[in-house]
Coordinates of C-alpha atoms in Angstrom, one line a residue:
Chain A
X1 CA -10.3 12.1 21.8
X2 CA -9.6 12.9 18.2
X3 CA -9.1 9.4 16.4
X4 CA -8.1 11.3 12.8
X5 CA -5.4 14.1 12.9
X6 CA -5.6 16.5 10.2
X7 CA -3.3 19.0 8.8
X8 CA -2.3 21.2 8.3
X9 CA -5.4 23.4 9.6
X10 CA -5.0 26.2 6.6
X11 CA -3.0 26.0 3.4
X12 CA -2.3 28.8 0.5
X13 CA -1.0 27.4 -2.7
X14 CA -0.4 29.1 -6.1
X15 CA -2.4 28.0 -9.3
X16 CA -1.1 25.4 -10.4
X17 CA 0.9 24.2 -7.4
X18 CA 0.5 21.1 -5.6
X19 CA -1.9 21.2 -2.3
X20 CA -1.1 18.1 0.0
X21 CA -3.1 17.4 3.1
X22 CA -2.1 15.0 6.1
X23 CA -4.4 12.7 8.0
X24 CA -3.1 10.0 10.4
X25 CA -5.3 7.5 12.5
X26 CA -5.1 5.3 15.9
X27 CA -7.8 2.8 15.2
X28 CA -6.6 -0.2 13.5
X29 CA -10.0 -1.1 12.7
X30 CA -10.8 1.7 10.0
X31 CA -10.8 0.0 6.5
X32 CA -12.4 3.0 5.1
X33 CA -10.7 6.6 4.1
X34 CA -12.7 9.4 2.4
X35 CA -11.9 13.0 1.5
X36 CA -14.7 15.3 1.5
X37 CA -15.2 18.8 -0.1
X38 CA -17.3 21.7 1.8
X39 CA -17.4 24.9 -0.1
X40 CA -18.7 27.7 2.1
X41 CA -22.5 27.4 3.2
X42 CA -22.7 24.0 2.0
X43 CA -22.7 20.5 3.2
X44 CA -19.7 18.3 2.4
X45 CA -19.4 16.2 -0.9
X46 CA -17.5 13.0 -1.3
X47 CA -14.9 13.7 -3.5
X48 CA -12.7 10.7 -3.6
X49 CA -12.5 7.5 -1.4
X50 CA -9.9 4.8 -0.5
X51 CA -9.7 1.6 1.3
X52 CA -6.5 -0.4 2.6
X53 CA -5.8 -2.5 0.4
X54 CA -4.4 -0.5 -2.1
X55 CA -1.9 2.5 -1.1
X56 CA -3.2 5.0 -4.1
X57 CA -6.0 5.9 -6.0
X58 CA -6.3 8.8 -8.5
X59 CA -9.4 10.3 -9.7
X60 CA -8.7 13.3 -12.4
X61 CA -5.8 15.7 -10.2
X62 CA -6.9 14.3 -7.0
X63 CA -4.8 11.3 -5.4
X64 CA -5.3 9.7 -2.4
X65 CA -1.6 8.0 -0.8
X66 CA -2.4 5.6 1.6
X67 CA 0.3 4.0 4.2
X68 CA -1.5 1.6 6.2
X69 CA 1.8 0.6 8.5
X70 CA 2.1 3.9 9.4
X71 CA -1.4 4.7 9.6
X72 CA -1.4 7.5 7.3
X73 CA -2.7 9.0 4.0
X74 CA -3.0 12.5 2.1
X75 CA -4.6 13.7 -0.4
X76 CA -3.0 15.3 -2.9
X77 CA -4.1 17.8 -5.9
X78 CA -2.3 18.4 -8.7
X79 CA -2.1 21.7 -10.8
X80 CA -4.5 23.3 -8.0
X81 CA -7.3 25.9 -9.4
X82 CA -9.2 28.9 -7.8
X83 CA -11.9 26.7 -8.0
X84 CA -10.7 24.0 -5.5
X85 CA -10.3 26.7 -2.9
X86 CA -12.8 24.7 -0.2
X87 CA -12.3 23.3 3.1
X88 CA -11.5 19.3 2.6
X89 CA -11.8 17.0 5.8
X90 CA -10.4 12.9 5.3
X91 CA -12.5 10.8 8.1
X92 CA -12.3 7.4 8.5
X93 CA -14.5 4.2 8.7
X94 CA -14.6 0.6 9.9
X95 CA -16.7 -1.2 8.1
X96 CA -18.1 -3.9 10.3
X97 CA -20.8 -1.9 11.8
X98 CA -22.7 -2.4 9.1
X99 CA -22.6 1.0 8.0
X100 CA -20.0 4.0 7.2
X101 CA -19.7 5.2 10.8
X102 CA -17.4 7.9 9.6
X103 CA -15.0 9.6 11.9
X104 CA -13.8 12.5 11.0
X105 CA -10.5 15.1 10.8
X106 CA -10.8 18.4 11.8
X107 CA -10.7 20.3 8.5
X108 CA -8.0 22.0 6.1
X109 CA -9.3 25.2 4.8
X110 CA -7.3 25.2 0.7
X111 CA -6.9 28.5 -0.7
X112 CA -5.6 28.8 -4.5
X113 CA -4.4 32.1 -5.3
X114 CA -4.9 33.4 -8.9
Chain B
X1 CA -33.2 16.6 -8.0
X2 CA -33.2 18.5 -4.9
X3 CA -31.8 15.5 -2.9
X4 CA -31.4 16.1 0.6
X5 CA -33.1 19.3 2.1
X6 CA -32.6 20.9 5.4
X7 CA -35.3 23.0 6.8
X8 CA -34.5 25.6 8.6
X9 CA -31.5 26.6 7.1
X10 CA -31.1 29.6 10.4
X11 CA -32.2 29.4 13.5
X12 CA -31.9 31.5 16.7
X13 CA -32.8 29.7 19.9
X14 CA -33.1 31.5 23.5
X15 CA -31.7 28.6 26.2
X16 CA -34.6 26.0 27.5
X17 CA -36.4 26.7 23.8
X18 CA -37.5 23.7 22.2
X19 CA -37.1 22.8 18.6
X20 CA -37.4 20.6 15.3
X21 CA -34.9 20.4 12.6
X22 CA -36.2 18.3 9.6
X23 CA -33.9 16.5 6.9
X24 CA -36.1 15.5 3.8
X25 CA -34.6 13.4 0.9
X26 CA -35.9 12.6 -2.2
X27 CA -33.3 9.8 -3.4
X28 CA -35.3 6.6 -1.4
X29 CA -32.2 6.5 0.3
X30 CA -32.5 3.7 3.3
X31 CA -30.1 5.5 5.7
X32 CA -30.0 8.6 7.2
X33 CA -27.6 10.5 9.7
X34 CA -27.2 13.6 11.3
X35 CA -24.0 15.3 12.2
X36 CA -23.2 18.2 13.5
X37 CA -20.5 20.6 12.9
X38 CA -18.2 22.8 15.5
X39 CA -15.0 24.7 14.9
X40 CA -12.0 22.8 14.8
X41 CA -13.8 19.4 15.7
X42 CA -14.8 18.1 12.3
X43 CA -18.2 16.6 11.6
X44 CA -19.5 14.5 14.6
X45 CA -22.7 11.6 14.2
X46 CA -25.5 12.5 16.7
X47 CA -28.3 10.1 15.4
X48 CA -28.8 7.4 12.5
X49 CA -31.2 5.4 11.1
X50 CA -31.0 2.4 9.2
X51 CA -34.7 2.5 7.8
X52 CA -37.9 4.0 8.5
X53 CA -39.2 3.4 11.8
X54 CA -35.0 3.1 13.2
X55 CA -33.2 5.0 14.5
X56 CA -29.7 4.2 16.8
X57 CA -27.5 6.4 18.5
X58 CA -24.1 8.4 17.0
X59 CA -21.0 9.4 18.8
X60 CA -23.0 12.8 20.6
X61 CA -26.4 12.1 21.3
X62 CA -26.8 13.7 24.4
X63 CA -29.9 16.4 24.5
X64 CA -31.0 15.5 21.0
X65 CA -34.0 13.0 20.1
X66 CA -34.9 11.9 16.3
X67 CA -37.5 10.1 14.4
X68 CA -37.8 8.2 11.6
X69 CA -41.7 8.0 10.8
X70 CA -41.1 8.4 7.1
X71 CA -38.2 6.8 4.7
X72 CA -37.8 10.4 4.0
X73 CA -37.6 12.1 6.7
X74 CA -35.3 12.4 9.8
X75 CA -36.3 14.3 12.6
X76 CA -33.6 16.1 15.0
X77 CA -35.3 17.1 17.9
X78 CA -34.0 19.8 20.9
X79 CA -36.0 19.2 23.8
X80 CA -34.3 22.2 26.2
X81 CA -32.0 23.7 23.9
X82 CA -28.3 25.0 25.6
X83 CA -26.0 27.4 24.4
X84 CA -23.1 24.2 23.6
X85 CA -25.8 22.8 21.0
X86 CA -25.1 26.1 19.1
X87 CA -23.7 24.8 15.7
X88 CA -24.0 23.6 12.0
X89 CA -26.4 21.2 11.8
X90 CA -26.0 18.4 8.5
X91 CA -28.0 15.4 7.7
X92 CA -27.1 12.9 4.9
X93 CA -28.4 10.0 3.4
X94 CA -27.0 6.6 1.5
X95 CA -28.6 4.1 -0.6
X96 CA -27.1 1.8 1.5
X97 CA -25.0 2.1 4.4
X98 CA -22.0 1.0 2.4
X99 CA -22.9 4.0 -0.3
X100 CA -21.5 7.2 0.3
X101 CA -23.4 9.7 2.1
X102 CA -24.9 12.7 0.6
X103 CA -24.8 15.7 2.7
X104 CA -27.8 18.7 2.7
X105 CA -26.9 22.3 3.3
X106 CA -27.1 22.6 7.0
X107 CA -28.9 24.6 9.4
X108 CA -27.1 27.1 11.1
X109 CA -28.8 26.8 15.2
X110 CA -27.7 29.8 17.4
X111 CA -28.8 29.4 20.9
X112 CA -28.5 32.5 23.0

């Protein structure tokens, strides 16, 4: 049972494009959404985090949209570079366990092409 | 810093083989987790712990055992290794459990 959806599963964008990747989620009780960034053979690294009651938060050219009636949100990069060519995975959290139990997507492997 | 360490970082296993995977972290971090990683499923919790001598059960704990003896290390533990434990092992740690977690390198387990 995949509780986050993820896509789409690959994605090639030009430098300096805009890459955009989907995540939707079923359980209403998530109140925690965080991208992660895993460049090849190395864990994953937080790279920007959101919760509910806001619907969007920017950190430099990454911007998390958030639309909690539809259950959605994306993360967005703007002027995209070689450099963020990674594989990002959103996963989701409810916070009431006491911890971040995250759950997460199934990965969107970003290539930037020079 | 060298934050959290995963030792081995390869490993080839023959079925039934037994085996220790050990997550060390040098940030006094209270909580640690470890995940592992298949194609096309994301990141999945196997074991956490909440504090040294803790440890609770993740979303696939089945064959796996951990320990916890030491804030800084975790233990993942394969008692009879099969070939569907073959993945990308990752443990992380957080200051708290409300901090975000910060992943090691992995450990690539093959088991033939």
């Amino acid at each position: 049972q995949q509780q986050v959806k993820q896509s789409p599963q690959s994605l090639i964008v030009q430098k300096g494009g805009i890459s955009i990747i989907n995540c939707a989620y079923e359980n209403t009780a998530f109140d925690y959404f965080p991208w992660y960034q895993q460049f090849p053979g190395k864990g994953p690294a937080l790279l920007i985090a959101i919760r509910p009651d806001v619907s969007e938060k920017k950190e430099g050219r990454f911007t998390i949209s958030f639309n909690k009636s539809a259950k959605q949100f994306s993360l967005h990069i703007m002027d995209s570079q070689p450099g963020d060519s990674a594989t990002y995975f959103c996963a989701a959290s409810p916070l009431n366990t006491g911890f971040q139990k995250l759950v997460f997507g199934t990965g969107t492997r970003l290539l930037v092409s020079p | 810093n060298a934050g959290v360490t995963q030792t081995p970082k390869f490993r080839v296993l023959k079925t039934g083989q037994s085996m220790t995977l050990l997550c060390a972290q040098d940030m006094n971090h209270e909580y640690m987790y470890w995940y592992r990683q298949d194609p096309g499923m994301g990141l999945r919790l196997i074991h956490y712990s909440v504090g040294e001598g803790t440890t609770a059960k993740g979303e696939v704990p089945d064959g796996y055992n951990v320990s916890r003896l030491k804030k800084q290390n975790f233990l993942l533990g394969l008692e009879s290794a099969a070939p569907s434990q073959t993945s990308v092992y990752f443990c992380a740690s957080s200051w708290t459990g409300f901090q975000p977690q910060h992943f090691g390198d992995g450990t690539r387990l093959s088991i033939l």
